[in-house]
Structures are given as structure tokens and as C-alpha cells.
Backbone as a chain_set.jsonl record, in Angstrom:
{"seq": "MPPLIVAFAALAALDIAGVAAGLPPLEWIAKPLLAPVLAVHLWRRTGTRHVPVLAGLGLATAGDVALMLPGPVAFGGGIAFFLGAQLCWTAAFLRAGALRYLRPRRLLCAVHLAVWVAAVAAIAPALGP", "coords": {"N": [[80.455, 40.686, 159.748], [79.848, 40.614, 163.37], [81.81, 38.627, 165.396], [80.781, 37.281, 167.835], [78.113, 36.959, 166.678], [78.52, 35.266, 164.88], [79.623, 32.834, 166.053], [77.251, 32.41, 167.493], [75.507, 31.574, 165.137], [76.689, 29.314, 164.542], [76.896, 27.912, 166.823], [73.53, 27.239, 166.955], [73.345, 26.201, 164.676], [74.854, 23.771, 165.455], [73.402, 22.881, 167.606], [70.899, 22.305, 166.086], [71.877, 20.203, 164.007], [72.259, 18.645, 166.221], [70.068, 17.63, 167.096], [68.212, 16.902, 164.846], [70.217, 14.673, 164.649], [69.872, 12.991, 166.317], [71.863, 13.178, 168.209], [72.323, 13.839, 171.644], [74.509, 14.704, 173.062], [75.612, 17.048, 171.486], [73.598, 18.72, 171.797], [73.706, 19.485, 174.234], [75.701, 20.522, 174.387], [75.739, 22.926, 172.496], [72.903, 24.195, 173.181], [72.954, 25.228, 175.836], [74.66, 27.454, 175.304], [73.904, 29.541, 173.602], [71.605, 31.533, 174.771], [73.772, 33.072, 176.39], [75.533, 33.454, 174.401], [74.785, 35.583, 173.037], [73.587, 37.634, 174.921], [75.849, 38.677, 175.565], [77.381, 39.574, 173.806], [75.191, 41.476, 173.123], [75.663, 42.887, 175.568], [78.386, 43.889, 175.032], [77.894, 45.615, 172.858], [76.227, 47.532, 173.798], [76.413, 47.744, 176.768], [75.153, 48.115, 180.369], [72.666, 49.359, 179.353], [70.017, 47.987, 178.349], [68.574, 46.068, 180.622], [66.357, 44.572, 181.142], [66.919, 43.112, 178.928], [68.86, 41.595, 178.634], [68.437, 40.159, 181.372], [66.146, 38.562, 180.771], [67.458, 37.077, 178.485], [69.158, 36.03, 180.343], [67.107, 33.975, 181.741], [66.434, 32.529, 179.805], [68.271, 30.805, 179.257], [68.707, 29.607, 181.649], [65.975, 28.302, 181.252], [66.338, 27.08, 178.938], [68.05, 24.928, 179.935], [66.591, 23.751, 181.988], [64.491, 22.365, 180.278], [65.952, 20.555, 179.169], [66.669, 18.721, 181.028], [65.465, 15.588, 182.419], [61.605, 14.686, 183.513], [58.602, 16.129, 185.186], [59.053, 18.072, 187.156], [61.651, 19.471, 186.149], [60.694, 20.412, 183.923], [58.48, 22.021, 184.38], [59.626, 24.055, 185.887], [61.548, 24.586, 183.411], [59.54, 26.034, 181.977], [58.323, 27.976, 183.545], [60.877, 29.826, 183.974], [60.899, 30.239, 181.214], [58.546, 32.112, 180.765], [59.414, 34.115, 182.977], [61.365, 34.724, 181.344], [60.057, 35.988, 179.142], [58.184, 38.032, 180.453], [60.473, 39.822, 181.304], [61.28, 40.172, 178.659], [58.793, 41.355, 177.718], [58.895, 44.014, 179.398], [60.678, 45.619, 178.368], [60.372, 46.076, 176.0], [57.998, 47.35, 176.287], [59.223, 49.879, 177.767], [60.533, 50.815, 175.899], [58.738, 51.627, 174.388], [56.964, 50.395, 172.928], [53.998, 50.567, 172.625], [53.295, 53.103, 171.72], [53.516, 52.49, 169.318], [52.324, 50.332, 168.946], [49.443, 51.003, 169.076], [48.476, 51.818, 166.97], [47.96, 50.152, 164.786], [46.301, 48.491, 165.194], [44.642, 46.645, 163.56], [46.82, 45.472, 162.797], [47.767, 44.063, 164.895], [45.712, 42.259, 165.564], [45.379, 40.643, 163.217], [47.813, 39.304, 163.834], [47.446, 37.787, 165.779], [45.596, 36.065, 165.33], [46.677, 34.852, 163.528], [48.555, 33.359, 165.542], [46.865, 32.121, 167.1], [45.435, 30.015, 165.554], [47.898, 28.554, 164.739], [48.375, 27.719, 167.329], [46.507, 26.116, 167.57], [46.695, 24.254, 165.629], [48.411, 22.795, 166.095], [48.01, 21.778, 168.445], [46.833, 19.394, 168.858], [48.87, 17.394, 168.536], [50.514, 17.53, 170.345], [50.575, 15.901, 172.36], [49.735, 14.327, 175.866]], "CA": [[79.697, 40.336, 160.848], [80.613, 40.637, 164.428], [82.053, 37.257, 165.978], [79.776, 36.4, 168.435], [76.912, 36.382, 165.892], [79.129, 33.953, 164.112], [79.424, 31.915, 166.97], [75.609, 31.962, 167.69], [75.249, 30.606, 163.99], [77.867, 28.077, 164.41], [76.014, 26.905, 167.662], [72.393, 27.081, 166.544], [73.558, 25.025, 163.693], [75.441, 22.399, 166.025], [72.406, 22.213, 168.198], [70.262, 21.606, 165.127], [72.315, 18.781, 163.931], [72.642, 17.506, 167.563], [68.657, 17.098, 167.799], [68.563, 16.2, 163.928], [70.924, 13.421, 164.287], [69.708, 12.13, 167.598], [72.96, 13.147, 169.264], [72.277, 14.801, 172.542], [75.521, 15.417, 173.817], [75.704, 18.314, 170.607], [72.87, 19.763, 171.941], [74.162, 19.254, 175.471], [76.936, 21.577, 174.174], [75.44, 24.048, 172.191], [72.111, 24.962, 173.376], [73.181, 26.363, 176.928], [75.301, 28.505, 175.146], [73.236, 30.37, 172.745], [71.303, 33.118, 174.766], [74.919, 33.45, 176.657], [76.363, 34.633, 173.268], [73.387, 36.755, 172.588], [73.979, 38.133, 176.125], [77.394, 38.914, 175.465], [77.247, 40.575, 172.482], [74.348, 42.944, 173.535], [76.13, 43.903, 176.725], [79.685, 44.891, 174.697], [77.365, 46.434, 171.906], [75.089, 48.585, 174.519], [76.559, 48.074, 178.185], [73.79, 47.954, 180.774], [71.054, 50.089, 178.956], [69.113, 46.99, 178.604], [69.026, 45.123, 181.527], [65.642, 43.537, 180.968], [66.569, 42.123, 177.798], [70.132, 41.051, 179.331], [67.594, 39.179, 182.467], [65.35, 37.597, 179.57], [68.361, 35.732, 178.227], [70.239, 34.741, 181.332], [66.249, 33.153, 182.074], [65.947, 31.64, 178.977], [69.226, 29.855, 179.507], [68.031, 28.39, 182.647], [64.814, 27.225, 180.99], [66.969, 26.005, 178.201], [68.873, 23.75, 180.554], [65.856, 23.21, 182.538], [63.881, 21.816, 179.229], [66.676, 19.583, 178.814], [66.216, 17.3, 182.219], [63.632, 14.767, 182.307], [60.887, 14.81, 184.281], [57.81, 16.917, 185.312], [59.514, 19.326, 187.806], [62.143, 20.002, 185.339], [59.569, 20.855, 182.593], [57.681, 22.839, 185.093], [61.122, 24.993, 186.162], [61.496, 25.364, 182.409], [58.326, 26.956, 181.435], [58.783, 29.135, 184.879], [62.032, 30.494, 183.34], [60.629, 31.066, 180.49], [57.847, 32.724, 181.503], [60.277, 35.22, 183.273], [62.032, 35.572, 180.533], [58.958, 36.64, 178.212], [58.025, 38.771, 180.89], [61.483, 41.0, 181.008], [61.18, 41.146, 177.037], [57.574, 42.508, 177.328], [59.036, 44.971, 179.971], [62.231, 46.127, 177.594], [59.497, 46.83, 174.475], [57.232, 48.8, 176.889], [59.794, 50.53, 178.175], [61.124, 51.213, 174.745], [57.866, 52.635, 173.294], [55.91, 49.45, 171.921], [52.512, 50.749, 173.058], [52.711, 54.068, 171.04], [54.039, 51.86, 167.755], [51.206, 49.708, 168.159], [48.261, 51.192, 169.276], [47.488, 52.693, 165.811], [48.384, 49.203, 163.934], [45.579, 47.201, 165.914], [44.477, 45.111, 162.642], [48.034, 44.029, 162.441], [48.04, 43.107, 166.083], [44.644, 41.319, 165.619], [45.764, 39.367, 162.541], [48.973, 38.196, 164.465], [47.151, 37.257, 167.066], [44.675, 35.149, 164.717], [47.335, 33.62, 163.21], [48.925, 32.39, 166.286], [45.818, 31.121, 167.473], [45.386, 29.224, 164.578], [48.682, 28.068, 164.692], [48.49, 26.405, 167.979], [45.211, 25.132, 167.106], [46.751, 22.83, 164.548], [49.645, 21.735, 166.372], [47.847, 21.243, 169.887], [46.428, 17.821, 169.094], [50.075, 16.972, 168.148], [51.441, 18.158, 171.429], [50.041, 14.738, 173.82], [48.654, 15.075, 177.305]], "C": [[80.539, 40.267, 162.315], [80.726, 38.705, 164.928], [81.295, 36.564, 166.425], [78.267, 36.05, 167.585], [77.256, 35.357, 165.146], [79.068, 33.235, 164.736], [78.062, 31.358, 167.357], [75.095, 31.32, 166.763], [75.797, 29.291, 164.117], [76.867, 27.326, 165.79], [74.317, 26.681, 167.623], [72.65, 25.732, 165.433], [73.862, 23.619, 164.719], [73.973, 21.908, 166.872], [71.158, 21.758, 167.654], [70.357, 20.211, 164.994], [72.428, 18.173, 164.985], [71.171, 16.804, 167.389], [68.012, 16.263, 165.681], [69.014, 14.777, 163.637], [70.656, 12.434, 165.314], [70.946, 12.0, 168.685], [73.172, 14.275, 170.596], [73.136, 15.301, 172.999], [75.864, 16.722, 172.757], [74.459, 18.974, 171.285], [72.99, 20.038, 173.238], [74.867, 20.528, 175.473], [76.616, 23.29, 173.381], [74.435, 25.051, 172.477], [72.176, 26.018, 174.585], [73.607, 27.492, 176.517], [74.538, 29.585, 174.301], [72.935, 31.714, 173.416], [72.571, 33.255, 175.549], [75.566, 34.483, 175.712], [75.799, 35.682, 172.998], [73.811, 37.978, 173.791], [74.689, 39.134, 175.811], [77.914, 39.934, 174.809], [76.281, 41.527, 172.611], [75.23, 43.395, 174.613], [77.577, 44.561, 176.257], [79.155, 45.601, 173.973], [76.454, 47.419, 172.693], [75.775, 48.604, 175.97], [75.426, 47.524, 179.009], [72.594, 48.528, 180.452], [70.339, 49.18, 178.435], [69.225, 45.749, 179.139], [67.787, 43.718, 181.183], [65.65, 42.959, 180.026], [67.918, 41.201, 178.323], [69.384, 39.664, 180.38], [66.988, 38.471, 181.44], [66.377, 36.226, 179.472], [69.185, 35.107, 179.69], [68.617, 33.786, 182.062], [65.657, 32.156, 181.188], [67.469, 30.533, 179.167], [68.948, 28.704, 180.682], [66.721, 27.75, 181.77], [65.125, 26.471, 179.977], [67.501, 24.713, 178.891], [67.847, 22.909, 181.357], [64.84, 22.037, 181.759], [64.582, 20.948, 179.092], [66.898, 18.197, 179.591], [64.883, 16.626, 181.89], [62.831, 14.694, 183.784], [59.78, 16.097, 184.256], [58.252, 18.392, 186.126], [60.657, 20.411, 186.905], [61.54, 20.864, 184.394], [58.923, 22.049, 183.12], [58.294, 24.337, 185.788], [60.92, 25.325, 184.32], [60.914, 26.187, 181.692], [58.218, 28.087, 182.48], [59.773, 29.777, 184.478], [61.793, 30.922, 182.451], [59.554, 31.908, 180.252], [58.441, 34.353, 181.889], [60.969, 35.609, 182.373], [61.153, 36.222, 179.335], [58.636, 38.141, 178.753], [59.255, 40.15, 181.218], [61.263, 41.202, 179.764], [60.172, 41.888, 177.324], [57.837, 44.194, 178.221], [60.055, 46.003, 178.787], [61.092, 46.479, 176.151], [58.255, 47.792, 175.271], [57.725, 49.955, 176.944], [60.339, 51.078, 176.681], [59.742, 51.89, 173.686], [56.718, 51.537, 172.516], [54.77, 49.936, 171.881], [52.362, 51.86, 171.844], [52.875, 53.505, 169.734], [52.727, 51.203, 167.598], [49.923, 49.804, 168.249], [47.395, 51.646, 167.791], [47.639, 51.801, 164.767], [47.367, 48.174, 164.681], [45.411, 46.331, 165.051], [45.561, 44.443, 162.901], [47.989, 43.406, 163.717], [47.123, 41.868, 166.051], [44.908, 40.071, 164.303], [47.029, 38.668, 163.08], [48.549, 37.584, 164.829], [46.075, 35.852, 166.713], [45.579, 34.316, 164.41], [47.844, 32.643, 164.08], [47.924, 31.919, 166.962], [45.586, 30.031, 166.775], [46.611, 28.182, 164.212], [48.951, 26.922, 165.823], [47.204, 25.577, 168.243], [45.541, 23.81, 166.51], [47.663, 22.019, 165.161], [49.499, 21.247, 167.878], [47.63, 19.589, 169.712], [47.481, 16.579, 169.068], [51.039, 16.689, 169.127], [51.392, 16.396, 172.686], [49.578, 15.29, 175.022], [49.856, 15.981, 178.346]], "O": [[81.717, 39.914, 162.359], [79.87, 37.834, 164.776], [80.932, 35.488, 165.95], [77.515, 35.106, 167.829], [76.416, 34.553, 164.741], [78.282, 32.4, 164.287], [77.786, 30.168, 167.509], [74.256, 30.47, 167.061], [75.214, 28.276, 163.737], [76.228, 26.288, 165.618], [73.896, 25.824, 168.4], [72.186, 24.594, 165.488], [73.155, 22.611, 164.691], [73.528, 20.764, 166.783], [70.379, 21.045, 168.287], [69.634, 19.309, 165.416], [72.736, 16.987, 164.863], [71.059, 15.585, 167.516], [67.481, 15.158, 165.573], [68.557, 13.961, 162.837], [71.074, 11.276, 165.281], [71.086, 11.194, 169.605], [73.922, 15.251, 170.596], [72.937, 16.415, 173.482], [76.522, 17.575, 173.354], [74.565, 20.193, 171.15], [72.293, 20.998, 173.566], [74.724, 21.425, 176.304], [77.105, 24.388, 173.645], [74.578, 26.259, 172.283], [71.737, 27.168, 174.57], [73.218, 28.538, 177.036], [74.851, 30.725, 174.643], [73.494, 32.765, 173.102], [72.644, 34.44, 175.223], [75.955, 35.638, 175.884], [76.402, 36.717, 172.717], [74.287, 39.069, 173.478], [74.31, 40.304, 175.762], [78.65, 40.869, 175.125], [76.599, 42.608, 172.116], [75.572, 44.566, 174.452], [78.007, 45.549, 176.852], [79.703, 46.7, 174.057], [75.881, 48.216, 171.95], [75.671, 49.73, 176.457], [74.746, 46.604, 178.556], [71.566, 48.311, 181.094], [69.644, 49.814, 177.64], [69.678, 44.714, 178.649], [68.005, 42.516, 181.035], [64.707, 42.201, 179.799], [67.758, 39.98, 178.334], [69.681, 38.48, 180.224], [67.621, 37.432, 181.257], [66.329, 35.089, 179.941], [69.644, 33.985, 179.903], [68.896, 32.92, 182.891], [64.815, 31.293, 181.436], [67.255, 29.321, 179.155], [68.964, 27.474, 180.653], [66.653, 26.521, 181.749], [64.565, 25.389, 179.799], [67.359, 23.596, 178.394], [67.989, 21.695, 181.498], [64.442, 21.034, 182.351], [63.882, 19.996, 178.749], [67.166, 17.076, 179.158], [63.805, 16.932, 181.379], [63.362, 14.656, 184.895], [59.969, 17.008, 183.45], [57.883, 19.519, 185.796], [60.634, 21.642, 186.905], [61.959, 21.997, 184.159], [58.8, 23.043, 182.404], [57.67, 25.353, 186.094], [60.185, 26.251, 183.977], [61.445, 26.968, 180.902], [57.989, 29.209, 182.028], [59.436, 30.933, 184.731], [62.22, 32.065, 182.292], [59.753, 32.59, 179.246], [58.107, 35.415, 181.362], [61.323, 36.788, 182.368], [61.736, 37.019, 178.6], [58.703, 39.164, 178.072], [58.869, 41.312, 181.339], [61.014, 42.369, 179.461], [60.354, 43.105, 177.272], [57.264, 45.238, 177.912], [59.805, 47.199, 178.642], [61.449, 47.372, 175.383], [57.748, 48.799, 174.775], [57.197, 50.963, 176.473], [60.508, 52.292, 176.791], [59.82, 52.444, 172.59], [55.844, 51.87, 171.715], [54.283, 49.716, 170.772], [51.47, 51.676, 171.016], [52.273, 54.144, 168.871], [52.038, 51.305, 166.583], [49.172, 48.993, 167.709], [46.186, 51.763, 167.586], [47.516, 52.322, 163.659], [47.719, 46.995, 164.72], [45.824, 45.199, 165.303], [45.604, 43.244, 163.174], [48.164, 42.188, 163.736], [47.488, 40.737, 166.372], [44.671, 38.871, 164.441], [47.249, 37.5, 162.76], [48.884, 36.436, 164.536], [45.811, 34.924, 167.478], [45.541, 33.155, 164.817], [47.791, 31.438, 163.837], [48.315, 30.965, 167.635], [45.521, 28.976, 167.406], [46.415, 27.171, 163.537], [49.431, 25.799, 165.662], [47.032, 24.61, 168.985], [45.024, 22.708, 166.692], [47.799, 20.818, 164.928], [50.341, 20.597, 168.497], [48.216, 18.735, 170.376], [47.3, 15.396, 169.357], [52.031, 15.966, 169.033], [52.182, 16.093, 173.58], [49.132, 16.423, 175.204], [49.475, 16.574, 179.355]]}, "num_chains": 1, "name": "protein.A"}
């Protein structure tokens, strides 16, 4: 297994352990490093062929950090960074021919969307104001 993937797994475990144990310093150490480790791994393997994915990982890092800060401005910034990341990744999928793959699988897409809507509806009441 590539060393950076091992590092990613270790950081993910550290982040989860920090959240589960209520130890924010562990989360502060691990969470901001997750996306950069993946970005370095991708860059080493493919160079600059996947710029939208690399940009999305950069925005995801900024979103992770922003969401760890207190207050509504940080929360809004975090959501905006993650929106940017999603747009980058969508662009990458479109560039790679995702529509050509998905068009003949409309039923599968509809089922996926229905499951997503049901999951959001199920957790929405617990999210608070």
C-alpha cells in the first residue's frame, strides 16, 4: 500500500479517535492534513492531469479548518469552501465523461437520489436550528 495512503488512514483514525474521545487537539492535528495528504498522493501519481480534483482537495482543506472554528461566519465560510470543492469535483467528473456513463443508467441515478433524499429527511429533524 502506498505510504501516503497509510498516512491518510492513520490521520483518519486519529481524527475519529479525537472526536470520539472528546479531544479537540487530536482533531486539530489530523483533520486539516487529510485532504492535503490525498492531494500529494494524487499529484505524485498523476502530476497536474487532475487540476480540478487537486483544487477541490485544497478547498476541502479550507472547509475543514473553517468548520472547526466557532461562529456563524466560519460556518458559512466552511460551507462555501465545500461548495467550491464539490463544483471542482463535478467539473472533474464531467471532464472524465461521467454523463456518457450516467445517461444510460438513469434509473440507478434516480434510486441514488431517492435514497439521498430519504437520508436527509431522516436526519434533518436532529440537526437543530
